mmCIF file of C-alpha atoms and ligand atoms in Angstrom:
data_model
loop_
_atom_site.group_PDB
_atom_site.id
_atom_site.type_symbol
_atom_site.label_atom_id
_atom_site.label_comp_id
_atom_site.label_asym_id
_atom_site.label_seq_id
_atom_site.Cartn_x
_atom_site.Cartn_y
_atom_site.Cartn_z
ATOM 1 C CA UNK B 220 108.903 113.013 107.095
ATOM 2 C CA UNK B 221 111.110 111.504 104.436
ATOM 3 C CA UNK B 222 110.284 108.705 102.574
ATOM 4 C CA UNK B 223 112.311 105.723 102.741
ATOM 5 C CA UNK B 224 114.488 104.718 99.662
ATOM 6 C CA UNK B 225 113.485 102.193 97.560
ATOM 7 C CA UNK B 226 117.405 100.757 96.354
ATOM 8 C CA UNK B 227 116.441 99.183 92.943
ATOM 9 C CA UNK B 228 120.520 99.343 92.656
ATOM 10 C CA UNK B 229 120.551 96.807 96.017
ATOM 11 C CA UNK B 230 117.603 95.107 95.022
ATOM 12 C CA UNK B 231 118.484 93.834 91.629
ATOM 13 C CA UNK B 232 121.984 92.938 92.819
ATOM 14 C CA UNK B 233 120.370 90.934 95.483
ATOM 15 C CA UNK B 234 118.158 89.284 92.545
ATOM 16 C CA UNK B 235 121.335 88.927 90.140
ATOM 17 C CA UNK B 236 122.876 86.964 93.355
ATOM 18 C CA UNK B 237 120.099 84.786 93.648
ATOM 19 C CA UNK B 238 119.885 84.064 89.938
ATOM 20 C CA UNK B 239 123.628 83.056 89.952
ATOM 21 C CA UNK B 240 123.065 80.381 92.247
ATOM 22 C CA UNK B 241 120.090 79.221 90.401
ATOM 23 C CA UNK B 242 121.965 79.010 87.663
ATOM 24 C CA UNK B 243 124.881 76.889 89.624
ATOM 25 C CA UNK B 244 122.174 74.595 90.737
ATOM 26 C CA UNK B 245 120.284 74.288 87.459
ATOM 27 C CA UNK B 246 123.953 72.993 85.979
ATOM 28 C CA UNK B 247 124.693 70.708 88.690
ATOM 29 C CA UNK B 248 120.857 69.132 88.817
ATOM 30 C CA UNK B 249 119.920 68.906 84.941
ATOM 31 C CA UNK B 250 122.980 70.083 82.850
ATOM 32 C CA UNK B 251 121.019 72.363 81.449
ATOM 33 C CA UNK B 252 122.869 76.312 80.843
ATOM 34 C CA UNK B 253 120.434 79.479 80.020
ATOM 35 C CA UNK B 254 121.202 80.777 77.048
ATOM 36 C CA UNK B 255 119.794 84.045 75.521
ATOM 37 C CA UNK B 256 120.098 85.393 72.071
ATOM 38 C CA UNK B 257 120.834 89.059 71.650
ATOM 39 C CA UNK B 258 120.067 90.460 67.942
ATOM 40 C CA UNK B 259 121.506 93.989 67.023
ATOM 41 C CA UNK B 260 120.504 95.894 64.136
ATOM 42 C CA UNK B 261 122.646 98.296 62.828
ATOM 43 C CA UNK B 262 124.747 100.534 65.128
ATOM 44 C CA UNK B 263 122.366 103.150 67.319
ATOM 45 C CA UNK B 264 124.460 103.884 69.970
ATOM 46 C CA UNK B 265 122.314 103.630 72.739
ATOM 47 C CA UNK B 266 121.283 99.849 71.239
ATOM 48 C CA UNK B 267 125.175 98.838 71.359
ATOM 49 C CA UNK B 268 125.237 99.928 75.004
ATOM 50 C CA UNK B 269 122.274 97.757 76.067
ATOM 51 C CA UNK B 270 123.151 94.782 74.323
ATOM 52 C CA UNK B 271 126.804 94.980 76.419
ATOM 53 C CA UNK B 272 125.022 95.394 79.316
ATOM 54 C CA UNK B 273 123.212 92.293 78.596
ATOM 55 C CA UNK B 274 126.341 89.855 77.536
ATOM 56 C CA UNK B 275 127.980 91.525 81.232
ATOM 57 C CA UNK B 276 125.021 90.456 82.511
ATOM 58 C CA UNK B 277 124.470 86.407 81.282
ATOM 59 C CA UNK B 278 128.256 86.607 81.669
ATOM 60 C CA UNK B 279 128.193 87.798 85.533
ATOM 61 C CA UNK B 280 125.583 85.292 86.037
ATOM 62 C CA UNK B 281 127.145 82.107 83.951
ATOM 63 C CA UNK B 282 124.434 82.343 81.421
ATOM 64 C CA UNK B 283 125.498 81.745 78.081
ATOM 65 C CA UNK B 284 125.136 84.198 75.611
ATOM 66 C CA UNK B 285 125.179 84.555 71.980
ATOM 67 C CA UNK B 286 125.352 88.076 70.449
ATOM 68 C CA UNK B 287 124.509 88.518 66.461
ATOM 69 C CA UNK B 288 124.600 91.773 64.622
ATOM 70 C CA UNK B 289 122.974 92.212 60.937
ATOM 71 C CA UNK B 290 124.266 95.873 59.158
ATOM 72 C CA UNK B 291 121.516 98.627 59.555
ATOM 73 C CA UNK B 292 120.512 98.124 55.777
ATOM 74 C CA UNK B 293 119.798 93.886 56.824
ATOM 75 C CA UNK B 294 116.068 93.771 55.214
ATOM 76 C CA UNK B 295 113.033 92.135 57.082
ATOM 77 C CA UNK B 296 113.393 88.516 55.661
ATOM 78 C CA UNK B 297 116.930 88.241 56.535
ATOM 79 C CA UNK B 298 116.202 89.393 60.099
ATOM 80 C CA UNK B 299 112.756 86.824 60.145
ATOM 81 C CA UNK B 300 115.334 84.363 59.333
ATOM 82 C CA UNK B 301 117.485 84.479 62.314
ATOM 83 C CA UNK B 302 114.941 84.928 64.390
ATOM 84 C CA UNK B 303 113.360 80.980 62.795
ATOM 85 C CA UNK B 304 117.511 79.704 63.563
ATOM 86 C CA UNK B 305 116.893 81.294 66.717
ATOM 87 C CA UNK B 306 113.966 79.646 67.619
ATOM 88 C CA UNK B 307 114.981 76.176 66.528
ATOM 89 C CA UNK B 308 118.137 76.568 68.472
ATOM 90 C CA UNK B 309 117.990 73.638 71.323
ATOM 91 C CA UNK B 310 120.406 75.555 73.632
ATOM 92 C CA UNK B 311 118.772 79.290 73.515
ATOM 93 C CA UNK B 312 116.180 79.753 75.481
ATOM 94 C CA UNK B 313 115.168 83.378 75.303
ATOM 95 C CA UNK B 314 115.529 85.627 72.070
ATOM 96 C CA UNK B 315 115.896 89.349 72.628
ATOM 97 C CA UNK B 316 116.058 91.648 69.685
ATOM 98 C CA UNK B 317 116.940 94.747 70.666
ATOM 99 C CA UNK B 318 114.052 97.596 69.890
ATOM 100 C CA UNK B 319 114.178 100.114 67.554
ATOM 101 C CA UNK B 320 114.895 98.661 64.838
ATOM 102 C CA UNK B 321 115.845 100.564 61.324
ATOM 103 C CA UNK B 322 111.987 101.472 59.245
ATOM 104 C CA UNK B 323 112.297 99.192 56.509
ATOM 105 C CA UNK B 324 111.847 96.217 59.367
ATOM 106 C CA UNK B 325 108.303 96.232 60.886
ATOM 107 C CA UNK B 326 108.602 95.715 64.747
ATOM 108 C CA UNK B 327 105.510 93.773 65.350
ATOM 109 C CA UNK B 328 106.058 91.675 62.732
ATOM 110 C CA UNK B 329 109.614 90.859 63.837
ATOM 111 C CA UNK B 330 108.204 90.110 67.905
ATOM 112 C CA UNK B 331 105.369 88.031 66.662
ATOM 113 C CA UNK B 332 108.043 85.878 64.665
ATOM 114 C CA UNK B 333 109.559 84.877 68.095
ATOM 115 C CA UNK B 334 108.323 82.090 69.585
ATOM 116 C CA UNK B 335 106.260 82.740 72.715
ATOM 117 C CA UNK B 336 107.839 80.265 74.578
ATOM 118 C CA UNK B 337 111.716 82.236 74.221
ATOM 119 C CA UNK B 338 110.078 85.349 74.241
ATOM 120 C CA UNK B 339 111.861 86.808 77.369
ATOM 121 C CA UNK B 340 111.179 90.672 76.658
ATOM 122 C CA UNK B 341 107.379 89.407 77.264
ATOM 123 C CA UNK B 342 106.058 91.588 74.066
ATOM 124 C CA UNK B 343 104.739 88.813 72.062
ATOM 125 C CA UNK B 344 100.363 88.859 71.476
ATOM 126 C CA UNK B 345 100.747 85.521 73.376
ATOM 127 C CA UNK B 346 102.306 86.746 76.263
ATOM 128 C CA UNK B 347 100.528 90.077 76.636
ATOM 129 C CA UNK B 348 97.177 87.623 76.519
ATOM 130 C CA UNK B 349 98.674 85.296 79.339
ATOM 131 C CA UNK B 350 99.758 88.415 81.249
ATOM 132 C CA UNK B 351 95.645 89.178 80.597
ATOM 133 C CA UNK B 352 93.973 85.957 81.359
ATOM 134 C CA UNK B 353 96.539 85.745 84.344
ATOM 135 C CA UNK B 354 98.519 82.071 83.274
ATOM 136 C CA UNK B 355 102.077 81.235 82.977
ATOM 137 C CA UNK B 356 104.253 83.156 80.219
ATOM 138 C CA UNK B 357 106.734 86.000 80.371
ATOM 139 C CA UNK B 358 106.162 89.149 81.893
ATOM 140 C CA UNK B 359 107.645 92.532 79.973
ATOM 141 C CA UNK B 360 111.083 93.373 82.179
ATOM 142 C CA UNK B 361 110.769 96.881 83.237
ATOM 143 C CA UNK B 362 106.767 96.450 84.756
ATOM 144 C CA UNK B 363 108.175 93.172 86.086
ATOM 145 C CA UNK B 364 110.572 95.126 87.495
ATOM 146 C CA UNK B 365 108.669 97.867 89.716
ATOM 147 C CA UNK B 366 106.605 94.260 91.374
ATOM 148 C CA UNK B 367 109.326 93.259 92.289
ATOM 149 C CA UNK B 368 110.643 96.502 94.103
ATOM 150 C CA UNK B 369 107.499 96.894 95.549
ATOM 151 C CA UNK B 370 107.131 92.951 96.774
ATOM 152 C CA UNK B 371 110.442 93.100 98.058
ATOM 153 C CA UNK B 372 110.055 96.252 99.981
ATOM 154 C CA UNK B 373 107.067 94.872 101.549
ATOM 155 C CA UNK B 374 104.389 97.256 100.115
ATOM 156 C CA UNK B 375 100.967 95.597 100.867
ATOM 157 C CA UNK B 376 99.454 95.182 97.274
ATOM 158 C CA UNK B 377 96.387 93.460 98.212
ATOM 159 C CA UNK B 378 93.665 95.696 98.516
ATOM 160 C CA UNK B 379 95.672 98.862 97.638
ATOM 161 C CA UNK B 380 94.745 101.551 95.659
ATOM 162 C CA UNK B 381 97.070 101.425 92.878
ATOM 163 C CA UNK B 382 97.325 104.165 89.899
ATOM 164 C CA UNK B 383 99.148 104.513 86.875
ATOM 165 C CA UNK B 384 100.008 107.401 84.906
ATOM 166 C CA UNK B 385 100.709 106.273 81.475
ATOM 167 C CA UNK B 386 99.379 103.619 78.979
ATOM 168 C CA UNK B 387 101.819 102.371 76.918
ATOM 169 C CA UNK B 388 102.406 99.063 75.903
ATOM 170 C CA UNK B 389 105.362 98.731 77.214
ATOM 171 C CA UNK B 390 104.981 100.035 80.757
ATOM 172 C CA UNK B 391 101.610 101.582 82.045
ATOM 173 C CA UNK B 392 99.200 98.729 80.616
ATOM 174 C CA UNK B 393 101.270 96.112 81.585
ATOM 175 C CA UNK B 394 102.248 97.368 84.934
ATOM 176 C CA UNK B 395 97.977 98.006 85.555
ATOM 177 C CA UNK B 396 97.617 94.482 84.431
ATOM 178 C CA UNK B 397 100.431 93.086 87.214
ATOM 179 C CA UNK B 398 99.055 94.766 89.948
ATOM 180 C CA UNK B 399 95.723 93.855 89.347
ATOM 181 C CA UNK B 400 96.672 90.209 89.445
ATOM 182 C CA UNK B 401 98.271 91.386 92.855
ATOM 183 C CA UNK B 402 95.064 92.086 93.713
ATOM 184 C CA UNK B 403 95.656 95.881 94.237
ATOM 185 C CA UNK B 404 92.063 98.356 92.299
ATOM 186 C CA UNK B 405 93.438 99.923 89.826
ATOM 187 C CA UNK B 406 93.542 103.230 88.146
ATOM 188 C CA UNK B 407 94.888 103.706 84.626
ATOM 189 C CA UNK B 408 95.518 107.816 83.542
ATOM 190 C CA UNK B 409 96.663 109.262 80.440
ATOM 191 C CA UNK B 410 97.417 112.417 78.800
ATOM 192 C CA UNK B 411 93.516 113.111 78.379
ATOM 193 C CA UNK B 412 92.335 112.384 82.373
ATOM 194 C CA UNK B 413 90.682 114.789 83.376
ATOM 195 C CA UNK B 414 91.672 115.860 86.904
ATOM 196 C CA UNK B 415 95.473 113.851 87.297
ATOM 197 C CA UNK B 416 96.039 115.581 90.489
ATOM 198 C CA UNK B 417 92.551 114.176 91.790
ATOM 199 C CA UNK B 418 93.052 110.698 90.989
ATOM 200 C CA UNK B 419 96.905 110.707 91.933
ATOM 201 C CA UNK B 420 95.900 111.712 95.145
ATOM 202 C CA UNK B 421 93.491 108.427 95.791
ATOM 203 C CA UNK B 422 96.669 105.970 95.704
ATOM 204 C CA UNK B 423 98.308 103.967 98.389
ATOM 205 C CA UNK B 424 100.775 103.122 95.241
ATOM 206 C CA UNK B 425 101.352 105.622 92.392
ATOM 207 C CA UNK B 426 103.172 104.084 89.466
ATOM 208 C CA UNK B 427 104.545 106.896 87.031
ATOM 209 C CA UNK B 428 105.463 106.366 83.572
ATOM 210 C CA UNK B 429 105.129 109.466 81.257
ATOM 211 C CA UNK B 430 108.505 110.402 80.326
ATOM 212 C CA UNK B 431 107.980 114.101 81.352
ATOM 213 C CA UNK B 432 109.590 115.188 84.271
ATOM 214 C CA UNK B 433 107.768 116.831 87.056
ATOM 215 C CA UNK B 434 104.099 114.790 85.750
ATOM 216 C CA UNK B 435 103.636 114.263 89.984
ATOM 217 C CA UNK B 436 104.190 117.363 91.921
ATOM 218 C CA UNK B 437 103.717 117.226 95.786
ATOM 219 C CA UNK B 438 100.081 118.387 96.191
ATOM 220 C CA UNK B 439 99.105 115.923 93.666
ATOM 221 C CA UNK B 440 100.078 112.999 95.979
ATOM 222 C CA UNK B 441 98.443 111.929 100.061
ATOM 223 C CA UNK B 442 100.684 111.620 103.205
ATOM 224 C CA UNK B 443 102.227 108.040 103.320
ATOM 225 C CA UNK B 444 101.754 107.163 99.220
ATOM 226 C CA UNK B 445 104.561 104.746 97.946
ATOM 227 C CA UNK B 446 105.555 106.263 94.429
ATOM 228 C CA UNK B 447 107.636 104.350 91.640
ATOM 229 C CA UNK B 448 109.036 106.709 89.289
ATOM 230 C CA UNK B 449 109.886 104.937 85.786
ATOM 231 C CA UNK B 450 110.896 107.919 84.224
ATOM 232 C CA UNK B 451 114.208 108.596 82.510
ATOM 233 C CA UNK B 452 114.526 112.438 81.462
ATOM 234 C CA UNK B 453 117.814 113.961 80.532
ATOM 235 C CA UNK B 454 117.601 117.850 81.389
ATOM 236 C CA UNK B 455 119.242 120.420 79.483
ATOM 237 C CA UNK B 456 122.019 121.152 82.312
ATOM 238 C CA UNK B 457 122.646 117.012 81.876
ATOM 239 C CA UNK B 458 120.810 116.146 85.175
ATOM 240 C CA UNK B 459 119.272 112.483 84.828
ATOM 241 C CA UNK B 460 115.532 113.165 86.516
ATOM 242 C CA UNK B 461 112.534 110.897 86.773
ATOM 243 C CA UNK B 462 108.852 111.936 85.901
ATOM 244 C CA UNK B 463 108.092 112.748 89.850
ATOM 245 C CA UNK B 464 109.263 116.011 91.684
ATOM 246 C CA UNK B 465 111.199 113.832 93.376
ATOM 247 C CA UNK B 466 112.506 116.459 96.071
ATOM 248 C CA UNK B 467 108.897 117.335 97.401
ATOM 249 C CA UNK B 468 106.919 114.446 96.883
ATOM 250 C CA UNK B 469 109.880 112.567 98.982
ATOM 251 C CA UNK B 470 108.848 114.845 101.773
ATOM 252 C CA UNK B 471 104.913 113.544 101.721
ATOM 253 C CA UNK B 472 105.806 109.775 100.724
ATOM 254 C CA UNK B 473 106.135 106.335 103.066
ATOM 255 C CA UNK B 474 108.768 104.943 100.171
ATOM 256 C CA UNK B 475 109.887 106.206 96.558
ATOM 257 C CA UNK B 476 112.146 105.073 93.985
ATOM 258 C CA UNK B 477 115.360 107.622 92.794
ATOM 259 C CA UNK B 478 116.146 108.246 89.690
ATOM 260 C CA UNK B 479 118.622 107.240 88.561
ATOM 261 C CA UNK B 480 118.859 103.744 91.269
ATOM 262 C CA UNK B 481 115.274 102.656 91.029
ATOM 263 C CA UNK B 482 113.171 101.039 88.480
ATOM 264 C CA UNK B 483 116.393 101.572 85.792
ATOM 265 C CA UNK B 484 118.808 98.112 86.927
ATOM 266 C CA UNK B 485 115.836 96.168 87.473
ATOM 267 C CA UNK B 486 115.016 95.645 83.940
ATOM 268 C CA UNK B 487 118.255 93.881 82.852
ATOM 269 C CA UNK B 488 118.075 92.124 86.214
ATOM 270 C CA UNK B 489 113.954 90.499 84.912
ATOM 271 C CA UNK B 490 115.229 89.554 81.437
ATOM 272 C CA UNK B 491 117.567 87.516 83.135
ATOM 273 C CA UNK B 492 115.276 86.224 85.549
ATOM 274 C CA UNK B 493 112.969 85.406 82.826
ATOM 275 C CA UNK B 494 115.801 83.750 80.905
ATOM 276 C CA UNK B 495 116.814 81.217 83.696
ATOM 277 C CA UNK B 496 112.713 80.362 84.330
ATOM 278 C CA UNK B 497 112.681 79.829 80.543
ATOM 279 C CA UNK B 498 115.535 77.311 80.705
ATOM 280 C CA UNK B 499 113.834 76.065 84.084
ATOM 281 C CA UNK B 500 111.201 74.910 81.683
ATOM 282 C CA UNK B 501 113.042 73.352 79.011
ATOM 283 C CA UNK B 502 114.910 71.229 81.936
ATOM 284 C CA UNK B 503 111.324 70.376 83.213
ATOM 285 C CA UNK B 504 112.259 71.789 86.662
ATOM 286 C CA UNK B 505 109.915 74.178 88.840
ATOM 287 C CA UNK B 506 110.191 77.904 88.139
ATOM 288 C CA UNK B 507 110.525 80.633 89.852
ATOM 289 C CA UNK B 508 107.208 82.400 90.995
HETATM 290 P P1 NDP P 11 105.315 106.508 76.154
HETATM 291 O O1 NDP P 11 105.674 107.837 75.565
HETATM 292 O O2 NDP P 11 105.120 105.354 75.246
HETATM 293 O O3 NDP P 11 103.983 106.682 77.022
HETATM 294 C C1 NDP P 11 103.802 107.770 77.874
HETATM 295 C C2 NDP P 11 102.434 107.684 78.510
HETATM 296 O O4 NDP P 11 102.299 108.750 79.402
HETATM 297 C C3 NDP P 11 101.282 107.781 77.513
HETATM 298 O O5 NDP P 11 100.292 106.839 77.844
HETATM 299 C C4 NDP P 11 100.773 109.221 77.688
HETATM 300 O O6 NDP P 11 99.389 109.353 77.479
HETATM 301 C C5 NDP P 11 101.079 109.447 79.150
HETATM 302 N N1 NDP P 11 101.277 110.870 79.454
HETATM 303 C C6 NDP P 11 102.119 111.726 78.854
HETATM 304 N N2 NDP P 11 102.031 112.943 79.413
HETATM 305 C C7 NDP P 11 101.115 112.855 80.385
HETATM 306 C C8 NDP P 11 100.567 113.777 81.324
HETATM 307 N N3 NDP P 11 100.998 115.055 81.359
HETATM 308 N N4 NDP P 11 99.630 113.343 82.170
HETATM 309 C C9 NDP P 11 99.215 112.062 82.154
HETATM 310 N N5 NDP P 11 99.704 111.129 81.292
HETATM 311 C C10 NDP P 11 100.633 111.536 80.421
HETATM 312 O O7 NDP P 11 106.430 106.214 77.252
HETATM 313 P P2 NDP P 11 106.947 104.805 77.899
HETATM 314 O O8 NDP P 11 105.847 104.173 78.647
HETATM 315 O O9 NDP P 11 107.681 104.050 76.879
HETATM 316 O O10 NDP P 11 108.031 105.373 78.913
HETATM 317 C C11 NDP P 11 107.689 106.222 79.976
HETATM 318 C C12 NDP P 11 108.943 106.648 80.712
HETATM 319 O O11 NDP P 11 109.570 105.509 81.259
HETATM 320 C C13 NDP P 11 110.013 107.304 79.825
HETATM 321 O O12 NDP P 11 110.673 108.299 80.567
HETATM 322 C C14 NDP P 11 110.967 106.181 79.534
HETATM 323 O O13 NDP P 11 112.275 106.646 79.276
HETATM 324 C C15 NDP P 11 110.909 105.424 80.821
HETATM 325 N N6 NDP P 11 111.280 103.999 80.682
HETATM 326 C C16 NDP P 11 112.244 103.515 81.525
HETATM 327 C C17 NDP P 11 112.634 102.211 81.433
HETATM 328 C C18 NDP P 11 113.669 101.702 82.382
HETATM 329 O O14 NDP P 11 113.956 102.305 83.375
HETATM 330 N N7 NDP P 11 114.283 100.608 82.161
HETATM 331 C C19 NDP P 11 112.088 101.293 80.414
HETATM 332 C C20 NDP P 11 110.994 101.870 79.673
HETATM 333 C C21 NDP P 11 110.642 103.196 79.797
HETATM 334 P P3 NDP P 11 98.665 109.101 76.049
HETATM 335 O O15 NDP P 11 98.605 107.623 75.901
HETATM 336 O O16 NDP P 11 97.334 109.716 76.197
HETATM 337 O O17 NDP P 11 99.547 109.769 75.030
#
């Protein structure tokens, strides 16, 4: 049988819909407008293209949204600097500096000068240890993202087997860490498990972030498994595939994401989300859950 589609294209416009109203309603009740800083360094191509897609984003949404861009050759200090204006700035309320950034700036140095509390890309040491302990903070967009899919197509966490293929900081450890606190068991694999195919095939919910294509073949999944794919592989003939077989493991699963139209619009869709709950706070209202 064929799996049923999981639209991450419908889904985070239905989310983008709801946080435009939220946003009309935060106006009206406190006077209070989310506004996130984007920082660019230098021009990577790929960089300049996310950070429009943000800005159409707070735009779409009536967010308000400041854009700055330092030259490639901008050195650490002068980069730490904006970030301190940044995080003394009364009317921003989540700073997003857009990753990588040139080698004579060291990352982690750069996302633990952000303050927690505006850190809507959820990478800061704070957040990663509320996201541990389980409290309030901000949760990293793209793992946000595939809870959300999977909440709002109804996939029973609780209880479920859940695995992971992949560990990184960005995506597999956080992702683990989200389910668990959906009270799903949870598997974590990596390029050294031993038998993939033999673990794979113990989930209700296989979550797949390797960035190789064709990591999850059919016979490595059960009858009726609900697979996110958070792979983005460009082939040599151009194709955009995911890390899944997506063709045959379709045929065995309840539900999977596509790629492209699955996991991919929902991360622009959570920094937003996690840019109106930030302003939520600073207004003193309830946030969203
Ligand atoms: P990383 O390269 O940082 O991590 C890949 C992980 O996969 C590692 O933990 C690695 O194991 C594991 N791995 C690699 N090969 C295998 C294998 N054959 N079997 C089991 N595990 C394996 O990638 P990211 O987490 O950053 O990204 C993963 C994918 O998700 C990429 O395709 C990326 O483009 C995509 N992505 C998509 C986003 C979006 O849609 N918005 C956002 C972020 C990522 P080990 O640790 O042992 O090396």
């Amino acid at each position: 049988m064929a799996a049923k589609i999981i639209d991450g294209k419908a889904i985070s416009a239905q989310i983008r819909a709801e946080l435009a109203e939220e946003v009309k309603k935060l106006q009206q009740e406190t006077s209070v407008t989310p506004g996130l800083a984007v920082v660019l360094v230098g021009d990577n191509p790929a960089s300049k293209v996310y950070v429009g897609q943000k800005e159409k984003a707070c735009e779409e949404l009536g967010l308000v949204s400041k854009k700055y861009v330092l030259p490639g050759d901008a050195s650490e200090k002068e980069l730490l600097d904006l970030v301190e204006q940044l995080n003394n700035d009364p009317e921003i309320d989540g700073i997003l500096v857009q990753l990588p950034l040139p080698k004579q700036i060291d990352e982690n140095k750069v996302i633990a000068a952000i303050h927690p509390d505006k850190d809507v890309d959820g990478f800061h040491p704070v957040n990663v240890g509320r996201l541990v302990i389980g409290t309030e903070g901000f949760k990293p967009c793209t793992p946000y993202g595939v809870i959300h899919l999977l909440k709002r197509s109804d996939v029973q966490l609780t209880g479920a087997e859940a695995v992971v293929v992949g560990r990184s900081n960005i995506v597999g450890k956080p992702v683990a860490l989200m389910l668990l606190q959906e009270n799903a068991t949870i598997t974590v694999c990596h390029s050294k498990t031993k038998d993939l195919g033999e673990v794979c095939r113990r989930a209700d919910v296989l979550v797949v972030a390797t960035g190789r294509p064709k990591t999850v073949t059919a016979d490595m999944v059960k009858d009726g498994v609900v697979v996110i794919d958070v792979g983005v592989n460009r082939l040599e003939n151009g194709k955009l595939v995911g890390d899944v077989d997506f063709d045959a493991v379709s045929q065995k699963a309840s539900a999977i994401t596509p790629v492209p139209g699955g996991v991919g619009p929902m991360t622009i869709a959570m920094l937003m989300y996690n840019t109106v709950n930030s302003a939520k706070r600073r207004a003193g209202v309830p946030v969203m859950a």
